[in-house]
Amino acid sequence: MTSRTIKVLLAEDQSMVREALAALLGLEDDIEVVAQVARGDEVLTAARDHDVDVALLDIEMPGATGIEAAAQVHKELPTIKLVVLTTFGRPGYLRSAMEAGADAFLVKDAPAAQLAEAVRKVLAGERVIDPTLAAAALADGANPLTDREREVLRAAADGSTNAELAAALHLSQGTVRNYLSTAIQKLAVRNRAEAVRIAREKGWL
Amino acid sequence: MTSRTIKVLLAEDQSMVREALAALLGLEDDIEVVAQVARGDEVLTAARDHDVDVALLDIEMPGATGIEAAAQVHKELPTIKLVVLTTFGRPGYLRSAMEAGADAFLVKDAPAAQLAEAVRKVLAGERVIDPTLAAAALADGANPLTDREREVLRAAADGSTNAELAAALHLSQGTVRNYLSTAIQKLAVRNRAEAVRIAREKGWL
DNA sequence: ACTGCCGGATGACAGATGTCATACGTCGAC
DNA sequence: GTCGACGTATGACATCTGTCATCCGGCAGT
């Protein structure tokens, strides 16, 4: 397997970016993009159908996030190496990606050369992560929110009122307020809007 | 000028995406990327220094938005054709881009082939806009918010409290609430969080 | 000169939100 | 088998937010 080309699956929802990344990887002699998908929930089947060495997964995708897709592939096809790619350098994303079995974590504002580099490195068994981001992830610690707090906060993110949240989540209004209150305190902020913002920034939402 | 290659300036903050787009355009025989910048406020000088035919501008950039950059270039170097590229198909963005003198407006989830197409078309004097988005822009009408309302809403977007907004904008708390109240009514929503969300979606923020 | 809109402000009021104490059942850890 | 964490709920309370009426000065249009 020394001289075979590396077969890459590319998952990214924005066509223009996806095809541009494919063009970029296509410039490398030892890399071949054998499949492209635009949705997280198409990654697993594409991976099964195409004898893939490395899957390159964007996080923000419809259907399923790249992290969810990574977890699926890691479970079913553990020999496939996983590179997670994202616009947002959120510490919590890095943590979840690693827990999902990712071998590399790249942010899109890193130099393009790192992409092909990462593909080669993960195939050689190395792990590739941004040291700055790794430090931030460790400094932040784990997500302090419970499942329910996170759900409520996520639902509250669009500006829904307590009554709407209660109805949507089958909870009492008081309970909704309790969850939001504890989330607000855990994140050390003053209202739900700030809580949403901070949780998003950290990648905890 | 029939057979000369088209000289393109590429402005996009995410290195990986920028270089990938450059690779994509580089595959076209008649197109050459002669300059790349990562900030909106570097577009004008780069355009002056490089004898550019077409500038390809992402909207979301540090320093200045692609729309602001487009306006600057349109004013100083009106012969340069302007293609505005964005992740978000927000009707208000299209409107502002057109007002800034843009010749084409593309969203990043359009097929990659449209990029080179658009470059050629604008150079031929055509305008390129997504018809769906154009319809949405016309249906939405113009931004109904006044300058002040927009400023206050933008400042409120991070979850700041009325007191903080008042201090930051040198207004009384009551005035802040009045502006937010009128914004909320104009956008036909129920609270500031929804107002922020809707204004963002429309590209009015 | 008048009208209307904008920026700015006040005060009063109703309703939404955030806090706190308290309670109960379930479940996993020790 | 007890303890702690979690999910869920209630009631009371203080504060924040959103609405409304009303006011003022400036400035653009007619």
Coordinates of C-alpha atoms (C1' of nucleotides) in Angstrom, one line a residue:
Chain A
M1 CA 0.0 0.0 0.0
T2 CA 3.0 2.3 -0.3
S3 CA 2.2 3.8 -3.7
R4 CA -1.6 3.6 -4.1
T5 CA -3.4 6.9 -4.3
I6 CA -5.3 7.9 -1.2
K7 CA -9.1 7.6 -1.7
V8 CA -11.0 10.5 -0.1
L9 CA -14.7 11.0 0.6
L10 CA -15.7 14.7 0.8
A11 CA -18.7 15.8 2.8
E12 CA -19.6 19.5 2.7
D13 CA -23.0 21.1 2.1
Q14 CA -22.0 24.2 0.1
S15 CA -21.4 22.9 -3.4
M16 CA -19.1 25.7 -4.4
V17 CA -16.8 25.1 -1.4
R18 CA -17.1 21.3 -1.8
E19 CA -16.1 21.3 -5.4
A20 CA -13.4 23.8 -4.8
L21 CA -11.9 21.6 -2.1
A22 CA -12.1 18.7 -4.5
A23 CA -10.2 20.8 -7.1
L24 CA -7.6 21.6 -4.5
L25 CA -7.2 18.0 -3.5
G26 CA -7.2 17.0 -7.1
L27 CA -4.0 18.9 -7.6
E28 CA -2.2 16.4 -5.3
D29 CA -0.8 13.4 -7.2
D30 CA -1.4 11.0 -4.4
I31 CA -4.9 12.0 -3.5
E32 CA -8.1 11.1 -5.3
V33 CA -11.6 12.3 -4.4
V34 CA -13.8 9.3 -5.0
A35 CA -17.0 10.5 -3.5
Q36 CA -18.8 13.7 -2.6
V37 CA -21.8 14.2 -0.5
A38 CA -23.7 17.3 0.6
R39 CA -25.5 15.9 3.7
G40 CA -24.4 14.4 6.9
D41 CA -26.8 11.5 6.6
E42 CA -25.4 10.4 3.3
V43 CA -21.9 10.0 4.6
L44 CA -22.2 6.4 5.9
T45 CA -23.7 4.9 2.7
A46 CA -21.2 6.7 0.5
A47 CA -18.4 5.4 2.7
R48 CA -19.7 1.9 2.4
D49 CA -20.0 2.1 -1.4
H50 CA -16.7 3.6 -2.2
D51 CA -13.7 1.9 -0.6
V52 CA -12.6 5.1 1.1
D53 CA -9.3 5.6 3.0
V54 CA -10.1 9.0 4.5
A55 CA -13.4 10.9 5.0
L56 CA -13.3 14.7 5.1
L57 CA -16.3 15.9 7.0
D58 CA -17.6 19.5 7.4
I59 CA -19.4 19.9 10.7
E60 CA -22.2 22.2 9.6
M61 CA -24.4 20.1 7.3
P62 CA -28.1 19.3 6.9
G63 CA -29.2 15.8 7.8
A64 CA -26.6 15.1 10.4
T65 CA -23.5 17.0 11.6
G66 CA -20.1 16.0 10.5
I67 CA -19.5 14.9 14.0
E68 CA -22.5 12.6 14.0
A69 CA -21.4 11.2 10.7
A70 CA -17.9 10.7 12.0
A71 CA -19.3 8.6 14.9
Q72 CA -21.3 6.5 12.5
V73 CA -18.4 5.8 10.3
H74 CA -16.1 5.2 13.2
K75 CA -18.4 2.6 14.5
E76 CA -19.2 0.7 11.3
L77 CA -16.0 1.2 9.3
P78 CA -13.3 1.8 11.8
T79 CA -10.5 1.5 9.3
I80 CA -11.5 4.8 7.6
K81 CA -9.6 7.7 8.9
L82 CA -11.7 10.8 9.8
V83 CA -10.8 14.4 9.2
V84 CA -13.2 16.9 10.6
L85 CA -13.3 20.3 9.0
T86 CA -15.1 23.4 10.3
T87 CA -15.6 27.0 9.8
F88 CA -15.8 27.7 13.5
G89 CA -12.9 27.0 15.8
R90 CA -15.1 26.0 18.8
P91 CA -13.4 24.2 21.5
G92 CA -16.5 22.1 22.2
Y93 CA -16.5 20.9 18.6
L94 CA -13.0 19.7 18.9
R95 CA -13.9 17.7 22.0
S96 CA -17.0 16.1 20.5
A97 CA -15.1 15.4 17.3
M98 CA -12.4 13.5 19.2
E99 CA -15.0 11.6 21.2
A100 CA -16.6 10.7 17.9
G101 CA -13.3 9.1 16.8
A102 CA -11.9 11.8 14.6
D103 CA -8.2 11.6 13.7
A104 CA -7.8 15.2 12.6
F105 CA -9.6 18.5 13.3
L106 CA -9.0 21.4 11.0
V107 CA -10.5 24.9 10.8
K108 CA -11.2 26.4 7.4
D109 CA -9.1 29.4 8.0
A110 CA -5.9 27.3 8.3
P111 CA -3.7 27.4 5.2
A112 CA -5.0 25.1 2.4
A113 CA -1.8 23.1 2.4
Q114 CA -2.7 21.7 5.7
L115 CA -5.6 19.9 4.2
A116 CA -3.6 17.5 2.0
E117 CA -1.0 17.3 4.8
A118 CA -3.7 16.2 7.3
V119 CA -5.0 13.6 4.9
R120 CA -1.5 12.0 4.5
K121 CA -0.8 12.2 8.2
V122 CA -4.0 10.6 9.4
L123 CA -3.4 7.8 7.0
A124 CA 0.1 7.3 8.5
G125 CA -1.6 7.0 11.9
E126 CA -0.9 10.5 13.1
R127 CA -3.4 12.8 14.7
V128 CA -3.7 16.4 13.5
I129 CA -5.1 19.0 15.7
D130 CA -4.6 22.8 16.1
P131 CA -2.6 23.2 19.3
T132 CA -4.3 26.6 20.1
L133 CA -7.7 25.0 19.8
A134 CA -6.6 22.0 21.8
A135 CA -5.5 24.3 24.6
A136 CA -8.7 26.2 24.5
A137 CA -10.7 23.0 24.7
L138 CA -8.8 21.8 27.7
A139 CA -9.0 25.2 29.4
D140 CA -12.8 25.4 28.9
G141 CA -13.3 21.9 30.4
A142 CA -16.3 19.8 29.5
N143 CA -19.7 21.0 28.6
P144 CA -21.3 21.9 32.0
L145 CA -24.9 21.7 30.7
T146 CA -27.1 18.7 31.2
D147 CA -28.9 17.2 28.3
R148 CA -32.1 18.9 29.2
E149 CA -30.6 22.2 29.8
R150 CA -28.9 22.0 26.4
E151 CA -32.1 21.1 24.7
V152 CA -34.1 23.9 26.3
L153 CA -31.3 26.4 25.5
R154 CA -31.1 25.3 21.9
A155 CA -34.9 25.6 21.6
A156 CA -34.8 29.0 23.1
A157 CA -32.1 30.2 20.7
D158 CA -34.6 31.4 18.1
G159 CA -36.4 33.7 20.5
S160 CA -39.2 31.5 21.5
T161 CA -41.1 32.5 24.6
N162 CA -41.3 30.4 27.7
A163 CA -44.8 29.3 26.9
E164 CA -43.8 28.2 23.4
L165 CA -40.8 26.3 24.8
A166 CA -43.0 24.6 27.4
A167 CA -45.5 23.5 24.7
A168 CA -42.8 22.3 22.3
L169 CA -40.9 20.3 24.9
H170 CA -43.9 19.1 26.9
L171 CA -42.7 20.8 30.1
S172 CA -44.3 23.2 32.5
Q173 CA -43.4 26.9 32.0
G174 CA -41.8 26.9 35.5
T175 CA -39.5 24.0 34.5
V176 CA -38.4 25.7 31.4
R177 CA -37.5 28.7 33.5
N178 CA -35.6 26.6 35.9
Y179 CA -33.5 25.0 33.2
L180 CA -32.8 28.3 31.6
S181 CA -31.9 29.7 35.0
T182 CA -29.4 27.0 35.8
A183 CA -27.9 27.2 32.3
I184 CA -27.6 31.0 32.8
Q185 CA -25.8 30.4 36.1
K186 CA -23.5 27.7 34.8
L187 CA -22.4 29.9 31.9
A188 CA -22.0 32.8 34.3
V189 CA -24.1 35.2 32.2
R190 CA -27.2 37.3 32.8
N191 CA -29.9 36.2 30.5
R192 CA -30.9 33.5 28.0
A193 CA -29.7 35.4 25.0
E194 CA -26.2 35.7 26.4
A195 CA -26.4 32.0 27.4
V196 CA -27.2 31.0 23.9
R197 CA -24.3 33.1 22.5
I198 CA -21.7 31.8 24.9
A199 CA -22.9 28.2 24.5
R200 CA -22.6 28.6 20.8
E201 CA -19.2 30.1 20.9
K202 CA -17.9 27.2 23.0
G203 CA -19.6 24.6 20.8
W204 CA -21.8 23.4 23.6
L205 CA -25.1 23.9 22.0
Chain B
M1 CA -9.0 41.8 -25.7
T2 CA -10.6 38.7 -27.2
S3 CA -8.1 36.1 -26.1
R4 CA -6.4 37.6 -23.1
T5 CA -6.9 35.7 -19.8
I6 CA -9.3 37.2 -17.3
K7 CA -7.5 38.6 -14.3
V8 CA -9.3 37.9 -11.1
L9 CA -8.9 39.3 -7.6
L10 CA -10.1 36.9 -4.9
A11 CA -11.2 38.2 -1.5
E12 CA -12.2 35.6 1.1
D13 CA -11.1 35.4 4.7
Q14 CA -11.0 31.6 5.2
S15 CA -7.6 30.6 3.7
M16 CA -8.7 27.1 2.9
V17 CA -11.8 28.2 1.1
R18 CA -9.9 31.0 -0.7
E19 CA -7.1 28.8 -1.9
A20 CA -9.6 26.1 -2.9
L21 CA -11.6 28.6 -5.0
A22 CA -8.3 29.7 -6.5
A23 CA -7.5 26.1 -7.4
L24 CA -11.0 25.8 -8.9
L25 CA -10.6 28.9 -11.0
G26 CA -7.1 27.9 -11.9
L27 CA -8.5 24.9 -13.7
E28 CA -10.1 27.3 -16.3
D29 CA -7.8 28.2 -19.1
D30 CA -9.1 31.7 -19.6
I31 CA -9.0 32.7 -15.9
E32 CA -6.1 33.7 -13.8
V33 CA -6.2 34.6 -10.1
V34 CA -3.7 37.5 -9.9
A35 CA -4.3 38.5 -6.3
Q36 CA -5.7 37.1 -3.1
V37 CA -6.7 39.0 0.0
A38 CA -8.2 37.9 3.3
R39 CA -9.7 41.2 4.5
G40 CA -12.3 43.6 3.2
D41 CA -10.0 46.6 3.8
E42 CA -7.3 45.1 1.6
V43 CA -9.4 44.8 -1.5
L44 CA -9.1 48.3 -2.8
T45 CA -5.3 48.5 -2.7
A46 CA -4.9 45.1 -4.1
A47 CA -7.3 46.1 -7.0
R48 CA -5.2 49.2 -7.6
D49 CA -1.9 47.2 -7.7
H50 CA -2.9 44.3 -9.9
D51 CA -4.7 45.4 -13.1
V52 CA -7.7 43.3 -12.3
D53 CA -10.7 42.5 -14.6
V54 CA -13.0 41.0 -12.0
A55 CA -13.1 41.1 -8.2
L56 CA -14.6 38.2 -6.4
L57 CA -15.7 39.3 -3.0
D58 CA -17.0 37.2 -0.1
I59 CA -19.3 39.2 2.1
E60 CA -18.3 38.0 5.6
M61 CA -14.8 39.3 6.1
P62 CA -12.9 41.2 8.8
G63 CA -11.9 44.8 8.1
A64 CA -14.8 45.5 5.8
T65 CA -17.6 43.5 4.3
G66 CA -17.4 42.4 0.7
I67 CA -20.2 44.8 0.0
E68 CA -18.3 47.8 1.5
A69 CA -15.3 46.7 -0.5
A70 CA -17.4 46.5 -3.6
A71 CA -18.7 50.1 -3.1
Q72 CA -15.1 51.3 -2.7
V73 CA -13.9 49.6 -5.9
H74 CA -16.9 50.6 -7.8
K75 CA -16.2 54.2 -7.0
E76 CA -12.5 54.3 -7.6
L77 CA -12.1 51.7 -10.3
P78 CA -15.4 51.5 -12.1
T79 CA -14.1 49.4 -14.9
I80 CA -13.5 46.4 -12.6
K81 CA -16.5 44.0 -12.6
L82 CA -17.7 42.9 -9.2
V83 CA -18.9 39.4 -8.2
V84 CA -20.2 39.2 -4.7
L85 CA -20.1 35.7 -3.1
T86 CA -21.7 34.7 0.1
T87 CA -22.6 31.8 2.3
F88 CA -25.9 33.3 3.2
G89 CA -28.7 33.9 0.7
R90 CA -30.1 36.9 2.4
P91 CA -32.3 39.1 0.3
G92 CA -31.1 42.2 2.0
Y93 CA -27.5 41.3 1.1
L94 CA -28.5 41.1 -2.6
R95 CA -30.1 44.5 -2.4
S96 CA -27.1 46.1 -0.7
A97 CA -24.7 44.4 -3.1
M98 CA -26.6 45.7 -6.1
E99 CA -26.7 49.2 -4.6
A100 CA -22.9 49.0 -4.1
G101 CA -22.5 48.3 -7.8
A102 CA -22.1 44.6 -7.9
D103 CA -22.5 42.9 -11.3
A104 CA -23.1 39.4 -10.0
F105 CA -24.4 37.8 -6.7
L106 CA -23.7 34.2 -6.0
V107 CA -24.4 32.0 -3.0
K108 CA -21.8 29.4 -2.1
D109 CA -24.2 26.5 -2.3
A110 CA -24.7 27.1 -6.0
P111 CA -22.8 24.7 -8.3
A112 CA -19.1 25.5 -8.6
A113 CA -19.4 25.8 -12.4
Q114 CA -21.4 28.9 -11.9
L115 CA -18.4 30.7 -10.5
A116 CA -16.3 30.7 -13.7
E117 CA -19.5 31.3 -15.6
A118 CA -20.3 34.4 -13.7
V119 CA -16.8 35.7 -14.1
R120 CA -17.1 35.4 -17.9
K121 CA -20.6 36.8 -18.0
V122 CA -19.9 39.9 -16.0
L123 CA -16.9 40.6 -18.2
A124 CA -19.2 40.4 -21.1
G125 CA -21.4 43.0 -19.5
E126 CA -24.1 40.7 -18.2
R127 CA -25.5 40.6 -14.7
V128 CA -25.8 37.4 -12.8
I129 CA -28.2 37.0 -10.0
D130 CA -30.1 34.0 -8.5
P131 CA -33.7 34.5 -9.7
T132 CA -35.1 33.0 -6.5
L133 CA -33.1 35.4 -4.4
A134 CA -34.0 38.3 -6.6
A135 CA -37.7 37.5 -6.1
A136 CA -37.3 37.2 -2.4
A137 CA -35.5 40.5 -2.2
L138 CA -38.3 42.2 -4.1
A139 CA -41.0 40.5 -2.0
D140 CA -39.3 41.6 1.2
G141 CA -39.1 45.2 0.1
A142 CA -36.5 47.5 1.6
N143 CA -35.1 47.4 5.1
P144 CA -37.9 49.0 7.2
L145 CA -35.6 49.8 10.1
T146 CA -34.2 53.3 10.7
D147 CA -30.5 53.7 11.3
R148 CA -30.8 54.0 15.0
E149 CA -33.2 51.0 15.2
R150 CA -30.7 48.9 13.3
E151 CA -27.8 50.1 15.5
V152 CA -29.7 49.3 18.7
L153 CA -30.8 45.9 17.4
R154 CA -27.3 45.1 16.3
A155 CA -25.9 46.0 19.7
A156 CA -28.7 44.0 21.4
A157 CA -27.8 40.9 19.4
D158 CA -25.2 39.6 21.8
G159 CA -27.6 39.6 24.7
S160 CA -26.8 42.9 26.3
T161 CA -29.3 44.3 28.7
N162 CA -31.1 47.6 28.2
A163 CA -28.9 49.3 30.8
E164 CA -25.8 48.1 28.9
L165 CA -27.2 49.2 25.6
A166 CA -28.1 52.6 27.0
A167 CA -24.6 53.1 28.3
A168 CA -22.9 51.8 25.2
L169 CA -25.0 54.0 22.8
H170 CA -25.3 57.0 25.1
L171 CA -29.1 56.8 25.2
S172 CA -31.6 56.6 28.0
Q173 CA -32.9 53.2 28.9
G174 CA -36.4 54.2 27.9
T175 CA -35.2 55.2 24.4
V176 CA -33.5 51.9 23.9
R177 CA -36.7 50.2 24.8
N178 CA -38.6 52.4 22.4
Y179 CA -36.3 51.6 19.5
L180 CA -36.4 47.9 20.2
S181 CA -40.2 48.1 20.5
T182 CA -40.6 49.8 17.2
A183 CA -38.1 47.3 15.6
I184 CA -40.1 44.4 17.1
Q185 CA -43.3 45.8 15.6
K186 CA -41.8 46.5 12.2
L187 CA -40.5 43.0 12.0
A188 CA -43.8 41.6 13.3
V189 CA -42.2 39.5 16.0
R190 CA -42.6 39.2 19.8
N191 CA -39.3 40.0 21.4
R192 CA -35.8 41.3 20.7
A193 CA -34.3 37.9 20.2
E194 CA -36.7 37.1 17.4
A195 CA -36.2 40.5 16.0
V196 CA -32.5 39.9 15.8
R197 CA -33.0 36.6 14.2
I198 CA -35.4 37.8 11.5
A199 CA -33.3 40.9 10.8
R200 CA -30.3 38.7 10.4
E201 CA -32.1 36.3 8.1
K202 CA -33.2 39.1 5.8
G203 CA -29.8 40.7 5.8
W204 CA -31.0 43.8 7.5
L205 CA -28.7 43.9 10.4
Chain C
dA1 C1' -45.9 77.6 6.9
dC2 C1' -47.3 73.1 7.6
dT3 C1' -46.8 68.1 7.8
dG4 C1' -44.5 64.1 8.7
dC5 C1' -40.5 61.4 10.0
dC6 C1' -36.6 60.8 12.7
dG7 C1' -33.9 61.0 17.0
dG8 C1' -34.5 61.4 21.7
dA9 C1' -36.9 61.3 26.2
dT10 C1' -40.4 60.4 30.3
dG11 C1' -43.8 57.8 33.0
dA12 C1' -47.1 54.2 33.7
dC13 C1' -48.5 49.7 33.1
dA14 C1' -48.8 44.6 32.0
dG15 C1' -46.5 40.7 31.0
dA16 C1' -42.3 38.0 30.5
dT17 C1' -38.1 36.5 32.7
dG18 C1' -34.9 35.2 36.3
dT19 C1' -34.2 33.6 41.2
dC20 C1' -34.9 30.9 45.0
dA21 C1' -36.7 27.4 48.2
dT22 C1' -38.7 23.3 48.1
dA23 C1' -40.5 18.9 46.7
dC24 C1' -40.6 14.1 44.5
dG25 C1' -39.1 10.1 41.8
dT26 C1' -35.4 7.7 39.2
dC27 C1' -31.0 6.1 38.7
dG28 C1' -26.1 5.2 39.1
dA29 C1' -22.1 5.2 42.2
dC30 C1' -20.0 3.9 46.3
Chain D
dG1 C1' -28.6 1.3 50.9
dT2 C1' -27.6 5.8 51.0
dC3 C1' -26.1 9.9 48.4
dG4 C1' -25.9 12.7 44.7
dA5 C1' -27.2 14.2 40.2
dC6 C1' -30.9 14.7 37.0
dG7 C1' -35.6 15.6 35.4
dT8 C1' -39.7 17.6 36.7
dA9 C1' -42.8 20.6 39.2
dT10 C1' -44.8 24.6 42.1
dG11 C1' -45.3 29.2 44.2
dA12 C1' -43.5 33.6 45.5
dC13 C1' -40.8 37.4 44.5
dA14 C1' -37.9 41.0 42.1
dT15 C1' -36.5 42.7 37.9
dC16 C1' -36.4 43.2 33.0
dT17 C1' -38.9 43.9 28.8
dG18 C1' -42.4 45.5 25.7
dT19 C1' -46.2 48.8 24.9
dC20 C1' -48.4 53.1 24.9
dA21 C1' -49.3 58.0 25.3
dT22 C1' -47.0 62.0 25.1
dC23 C1' -43.6 65.3 24.6
dC24 C1' -39.6 68.1 22.3
dG25 C1' -36.4 69.7 18.5
dG26 C1' -34.7 69.3 13.9
dC27 C1' -35.1 68.7 9.2
dA28 C1' -37.1 67.4 4.5
dG29 C1' -40.9 68.0 1.4
dT30 C1' -44.8 70.4 -0.4

